[in-house]
Short mmCIF file of C-alpha atoms in Angstrom, two decimals:
data_model
loop_
_atom_site.label_atom_id
_atom_site.label_comp_id
_atom_site.label_asym_id
_atom_site.label_seq_id
_atom_site.Cartn_x
_atom_site.Cartn_y
_atom_site.Cartn_z
CA MET A 1 -1.40 4.04 26.07
CA SER A 2 -0.97 1.29 23.30
CA GLN A 3 2.60 0.67 22.08
CA LEU A 4 3.59 2.85 19.30
CA ARG A 5 3.79 0.94 15.92
CA ARG A 6 4.04 3.94 13.47
CA SER A 7 6.72 2.43 11.76
CA MET A 8 7.39 -1.21 10.79
CA LEU A 9 10.60 -1.55 8.59
CA PHE A 10 11.00 -4.42 6.25
CA VAL A 11 14.28 -6.16 6.26
CA PRO A 12 14.85 -8.98 3.95
CA GLY A 13 15.89 -11.99 5.70
CA ALA A 14 18.98 -13.24 2.95
CA ASN A 15 20.35 -9.58 3.77
CA ALA A 16 23.36 -10.19 5.87
CA ALA A 17 24.27 -6.72 5.76
CA MET A 18 20.93 -5.35 6.71
CA LEU A 19 20.46 -7.69 9.43
CA SER A 20 23.71 -6.62 11.22
CA ASN A 21 22.68 -2.82 11.67
CA THR A 22 19.06 -2.29 11.12
CA PHE A 23 18.56 -1.24 14.46
CA ILE A 24 20.60 1.73 13.93
CA TYR A 25 17.80 3.45 12.31
CA LYS A 26 15.20 3.40 15.29
CA PRO A 27 11.86 2.10 13.65
CA ASP A 28 8.84 1.36 16.21
CA ALA A 29 9.46 -2.40 15.06
CA ILE A 30 11.73 -4.10 12.72
CA MET A 31 10.09 -6.61 10.24
CA PHE A 32 12.31 -9.50 9.10
CA ASP A 33 11.24 -10.93 6.20
CA LEU A 34 11.29 -14.89 5.16
CA GLU A 35 8.52 -14.69 2.27
CA ASP A 36 8.50 -12.48 -0.78
CA SER A 37 11.83 -10.72 -0.45
CA VAL A 38 13.65 -14.25 -0.14
CA SER A 39 14.27 -16.55 -3.13
CA LEU A 40 13.60 -20.14 -2.66
CA ARG A 41 17.31 -21.25 -2.76
CA GLU A 42 17.95 -18.47 -0.02
CA LYS A 43 15.22 -19.71 2.48
CA ASP A 44 17.26 -21.93 4.45
CA THR A 45 19.88 -19.36 5.02
CA ALA A 46 17.42 -16.60 5.47
CA ARG A 47 16.16 -18.41 8.36
CA LEU A 48 19.51 -19.09 9.89
CA LEU A 49 20.48 -15.24 9.63
CA VAL A 50 17.25 -14.34 11.20
CA PHE A 51 17.25 -16.80 13.89
CA HIS A 52 20.60 -15.47 14.94
CA ALA A 53 19.74 -11.55 14.47
CA LEU A 54 16.79 -12.10 16.80
CA GLN A 55 19.39 -13.11 19.54
CA HIS A 56 21.68 -10.24 18.93
CA PRO A 57 21.64 -7.92 22.17
CA LEU A 58 21.15 -4.79 20.14
CA TYR A 59 17.99 -5.98 18.86
CA GLN A 60 16.50 -6.32 22.15
CA SER A 61 15.46 -2.73 22.64
CA VAL A 62 13.38 -2.68 19.39
CA GLU A 63 10.46 -4.92 18.89
CA THR A 64 10.99 -7.58 16.42
CA VAL A 65 8.41 -9.01 13.63
CA VAL A 66 9.06 -11.78 11.51
CA ARG A 67 6.94 -12.45 8.17
CA VAL A 68 7.03 -16.13 7.81
CA ASN A 69 6.10 -18.36 4.86
CA PRO A 70 2.72 -19.86 4.92
CA LEU A 71 2.03 -22.90 6.96
CA GLU A 72 1.13 -24.66 3.69
CA SER A 73 4.40 -24.14 2.07
CA GLU A 74 7.51 -26.29 2.59
CA PHE A 75 9.08 -23.42 4.68
CA GLY A 76 6.15 -22.30 6.99
CA LEU A 77 6.68 -24.44 10.01
CA HIS A 78 10.54 -24.63 9.49
CA ASP A 79 10.30 -20.84 9.74
CA LEU A 80 7.96 -20.73 12.99
CA ARG A 81 9.88 -23.13 15.11
CA ALA A 82 13.06 -21.11 14.47
CA VAL A 83 11.72 -17.71 15.16
CA VAL A 84 9.81 -18.71 18.26
CA ARG A 85 12.54 -20.50 19.72
CA ALA A 86 14.72 -17.47 19.12
CA GLY A 87 12.14 -15.04 20.92
CA VAL A 88 10.49 -13.01 18.30
CA ASP A 89 8.03 -10.99 19.58
CA VAL A 90 5.56 -10.86 17.05
CA VAL A 91 4.89 -13.52 14.29
CA ARG A 92 3.46 -11.87 10.87
CA LEU A 93 0.78 -14.43 9.04
CA PRO A 94 1.01 -13.61 5.28
CA LYS A 95 -2.14 -14.02 2.80
CA THR A 96 -4.56 -14.47 5.94
CA ASP A 97 -8.14 -15.22 4.30
CA THR A 98 -9.95 -16.83 7.11
CA ALA A 99 -10.08 -16.79 11.07
CA GLU A 100 -9.08 -20.66 10.91
CA ASP A 101 -5.59 -19.59 9.13
CA VAL A 102 -4.71 -17.52 12.25
CA LEU A 103 -5.98 -20.26 14.70
CA GLU A 104 -4.25 -22.90 12.91
CA MET A 105 -0.84 -20.93 13.33
CA GLU A 106 -1.68 -20.27 16.87
CA ARG A 107 -1.80 -23.71 17.66
CA HIS A 108 1.46 -24.34 16.12
CA ILE A 109 2.84 -21.24 18.16
CA ARG A 110 1.59 -22.72 21.45
CA ASP A 111 3.09 -26.17 20.87
CA ILE A 112 6.69 -24.62 19.97
CA GLU A 113 6.23 -22.68 23.05
CA ARG A 114 5.72 -25.29 25.27
CA ALA A 115 8.45 -27.41 23.56
CA CYS A 116 10.94 -24.74 23.83
CA GLY A 117 10.10 -23.33 27.62
CA ARG A 118 8.73 -20.25 26.26
CA GLU A 119 5.81 -18.82 28.31
CA VAL A 120 2.79 -19.77 26.44
CA GLY A 121 1.05 -16.82 24.92
CA SER A 122 4.08 -14.60 25.02
CA THR A 123 4.47 -14.62 21.29
CA LYS A 124 2.16 -12.37 19.53
CA MET A 125 0.78 -12.45 15.94
CA MET A 126 -0.11 -10.06 13.26
CA ALA A 127 -2.41 -10.97 10.22
CA ALA A 128 -1.98 -9.51 6.65
CA ILE A 129 -4.79 -9.61 4.95
CA GLU A 130 -3.95 -9.86 1.18
CA SER A 131 -7.12 -10.83 -0.51
CA ALA A 132 -10.82 -9.95 -1.24
CA MET A 133 -11.71 -13.16 0.65
CA GLY A 134 -9.27 -11.90 3.63
CA VAL A 135 -11.29 -8.22 3.47
CA ASN A 136 -14.53 -10.15 3.43
CA ASN A 137 -13.57 -12.10 6.63
CA ALA A 138 -11.69 -9.19 8.43
CA VAL A 139 -14.32 -8.90 11.29
CA GLU A 140 -13.76 -12.78 12.12
CA ILE A 141 -10.08 -12.29 11.49
CA ALA A 142 -9.62 -9.70 14.00
CA GLY A 143 -11.33 -10.99 16.84
CA CYS A 144 -10.53 -14.74 16.46
CA CYS A 145 -7.41 -14.80 18.62
CA PRO A 146 -5.83 -13.02 21.71
CA ARG A 147 -2.57 -13.02 20.55
CA LEU A 148 -3.21 -10.77 17.44
CA ILE A 149 -1.87 -7.35 18.11
CA GLY A 150 -3.18 -5.89 14.87
CA ILE A 151 -4.03 -6.84 11.21
CA ALA A 152 -2.19 -5.38 8.46
CA LEU A 153 -3.14 -4.70 4.85
CA GLY A 154 -0.97 -6.24 2.08
CA ALA A 155 -1.68 -4.41 -1.15
CA GLU A 156 0.42 -5.98 -3.76
CA ASP A 157 -1.26 -9.29 -3.63
CA TYR A 158 -4.76 -7.50 -2.74
CA VAL A 159 -4.76 -5.33 -6.15
CA ARG A 160 -3.93 -8.59 -8.18
CA ASN A 161 -6.50 -10.17 -6.49
CA LEU A 162 -8.83 -7.57 -7.65
CA ARG A 163 -7.46 -7.58 -11.21
CA THR A 164 -6.41 -4.01 -11.17
CA GLN A 165 -3.19 -2.31 -10.25
CA ARG A 166 -2.37 0.44 -7.73
CA SER A 167 -2.61 3.98 -8.39
CA PRO A 168 -1.18 6.91 -6.80
CA GLU A 169 -4.24 8.25 -5.32
CA GLY A 170 -5.16 4.84 -4.02
CA THR A 171 -8.87 4.62 -4.88
CA GLU A 172 -8.73 0.68 -5.42
CA LEU A 173 -7.52 0.53 -1.62
CA LEU A 174 -10.27 2.61 0.18
CA PHE A 175 -12.58 -0.18 0.66
CA ALA A 176 -9.91 -2.65 2.10
CA ARG A 177 -8.54 -0.14 4.19
CA CYS A 178 -11.55 1.03 5.70
CA THR A 179 -12.58 -2.74 6.07
CA ILE A 180 -9.57 -3.69 7.83
CA LEU A 181 -9.81 -0.62 10.06
CA GLN A 182 -13.29 -1.06 11.18
CA ALA A 183 -12.20 -4.44 12.06
CA ALA A 184 -9.16 -3.62 14.06
CA ARG A 185 -11.26 -1.02 16.12
CA GLY A 186 -14.18 -3.51 16.64
CA ALA A 187 -11.82 -6.20 17.89
CA GLY A 188 -9.52 -3.61 19.81
CA ILE A 189 -6.50 -4.08 18.36
CA MET A 190 -4.24 -2.19 15.77
CA ALA A 191 -4.53 -1.48 12.00
CA PHE A 192 -1.60 -1.34 9.95
CA ASP A 193 -1.26 0.08 6.40
CA THR A 194 0.88 -1.68 3.38
CA VAL A 195 4.17 -0.55 2.00
CA TYR A 196 4.39 2.42 -0.35
CA SER A 197 7.09 0.87 -2.57
CA ASP A 198 8.33 4.04 -4.93
CA ALA A 199 11.00 4.79 -2.13
CA ASN A 200 12.12 7.96 -4.22
CA ASN A 201 9.01 9.55 -4.04
CA GLU A 202 8.79 11.29 -0.92
CA GLU A 203 5.84 13.77 -1.77
CA GLY A 204 3.72 10.63 -2.80
CA PHE A 205 4.63 8.78 0.54
CA LEU A 206 3.91 11.80 2.60
CA ARG A 207 0.42 12.06 0.78
CA GLU A 208 -0.35 8.42 1.26
CA ALA A 209 0.82 8.64 5.27
CA GLU A 210 -1.21 11.50 5.71
CA HIS A 211 -4.29 9.71 4.25
CA ILE A 212 -3.84 6.80 6.31
CA LYS A 213 -3.35 8.51 9.44
CA GLN A 214 -6.34 10.61 8.81
CA LEU A 215 -8.45 7.47 8.22
CA GLY A 216 -6.99 6.04 11.80
CA PHE A 217 -4.41 3.65 10.96
CA ASP A 218 -1.81 2.92 13.69
CA GLY A 219 1.32 2.93 11.65
CA LYS A 220 2.41 1.75 8.24
CA SER A 221 5.24 -0.48 6.86
CA LEU A 222 8.08 0.41 5.41
CA ILE A 223 10.76 -0.28 2.92
CA ASN A 224 13.28 2.31 3.39
CA PRO A 225 15.13 3.55 6.33
CA ARG A 226 14.34 7.16 5.08
CA GLN A 227 10.96 6.74 5.43
CA ILE A 228 10.91 6.34 9.41
CA GLU A 229 11.47 9.83 10.28
CA MET A 230 8.98 11.12 7.91
CA ILE A 231 6.21 8.75 8.96
CA HIS A 232 7.19 9.67 12.63
CA ASN A 233 6.50 13.16 12.08
CA VAL A 234 3.19 12.69 10.34
CA PHE A 235 2.03 10.92 13.38
CA ALA A 236 3.20 13.34 15.81
CA PRO A 237 1.05 15.87 17.00
CA THR A 238 1.23 19.84 16.34
CA GLN A 239 2.19 21.90 18.99
CA LYS A 240 -1.25 23.60 18.77
CA GLU A 241 -2.77 20.14 19.48
CA VAL A 242 -0.56 19.56 22.58
CA ASP A 243 -1.37 22.95 24.10
CA PHE A 244 -4.87 22.33 23.34
CA ALA A 245 -4.55 18.75 24.94
CA LYS A 246 -2.96 20.59 28.03
CA ARG A 247 -5.60 22.66 28.46
CA VAL A 248 -8.17 20.05 28.49
CA ILE A 249 -6.51 17.73 31.12
CA GLU A 250 -6.19 21.14 33.34
CA ALA A 251 -9.86 21.68 33.00
CA ALA A 252 -10.62 17.90 33.63
CA ASP A 253 -8.48 17.91 36.56
CA GLU A 254 -9.75 21.22 38.10
CA ALA A 255 -13.28 19.90 37.46
CA LEU A 256 -12.67 16.50 39.32
CA GLU A 257 -11.05 18.65 42.38
CA GLN A 258 -14.30 20.76 42.49
CA GLY A 259 -16.71 17.59 42.67
CA LEU A 260 -18.07 18.74 39.07
CA GLY A 261 -19.76 16.03 37.08
CA VAL A 262 -18.84 18.11 33.90
CA ALA A 263 -15.64 19.69 32.89
CA SER A 264 -15.83 22.68 30.50
CA LEU A 265 -13.40 24.99 28.28
CA ASN A 266 -13.91 28.00 26.54
CA GLY A 267 -17.59 27.62 27.61
CA LYS A 268 -17.85 24.10 25.73
CA MET A 269 -18.29 21.03 27.49
CA ILE A 270 -15.44 18.25 27.51
CA ASP A 271 -16.35 14.70 27.57
CA THR A 272 -14.67 11.70 28.13
CA PRO A 273 -13.59 10.90 24.38
CA VAL A 274 -12.35 14.53 24.20
CA ILE A 275 -10.28 14.02 27.79
CA GLU A 276 -8.97 10.49 26.37
CA ARG A 277 -7.79 12.00 23.21
CA ALA A 278 -5.87 14.84 25.06
CA ARG A 279 -4.29 12.01 27.08
CA TRP A 280 -3.25 9.92 23.75
CA THR A 281 -2.13 13.29 22.27
CA LEU A 282 0.35 14.18 25.32
CA GLU A 283 1.59 10.48 25.45
CA LYS A 284 2.49 10.72 21.61
CA ALA A 285 4.23 13.97 21.95
CA LYS A 286 6.62 12.48 24.64
CA THR A 287 8.15 10.95 21.24
CA GLY A 288 8.29 14.49 19.34
CA ILE A 289 6.45 17.28 18.08
CA LYS A 290 5.43 17.63 14.31
CA GLN A 291 8.05 19.51 12.61
#
């Protein structure tokens, strides 16, 4: 089973109060942000705060991600040196337009790992696609680097690049979502959806969460802790799905014991994809059943 990354909670890097206790909300991953949520005058302070937060013992039990500033900015390389040395699990590269953007960052991460004695390759990466060019190059981006755990959609910059705006239905994002998802699956990595920015609209959030789950996304970036339980419930299997998965596994095991080449359940053949989905369902059920 792949690691669950249903929820990635954004935490502004300059917000010392949030940095001090975000682990209590128990998202699958915590994403410290050094980019868009941090003003220019707070960049250095935010970097220092995140550097210390990454080494806090209570953040060791949750996956940590840091969205750094672009490498071409005056802050990007400083961010990268600090968070890799501090032991971040995943670096999120913003505004990824080409595979070379990923590879350039990978080269810097490798150099920093060597310099600070960290195991080369231990720092993973995530690429955020936020432009029409990035969507067009999604296949090359997704498959260019073994450090990549996934690619993510950044909708705000993307819709601005398209010269449109976000709608409640998300029509303007459908092509980008499907393209990113297909690219991720083709490369064997994860696909992550963008934030839902109206934190007070729970109905809209749930509608969008159900939509991206049906498309096949692995998880979603979040901006409010209240959204964590909701997204986890959306991605949780129902009791009916769990019961069916158990019957599938039992039938497959029975066929194996009897030396049969094909398993069946209720008169229908059970093939490998069905068995794999059943196992995945039971693994997800360990974290909870849909309420």
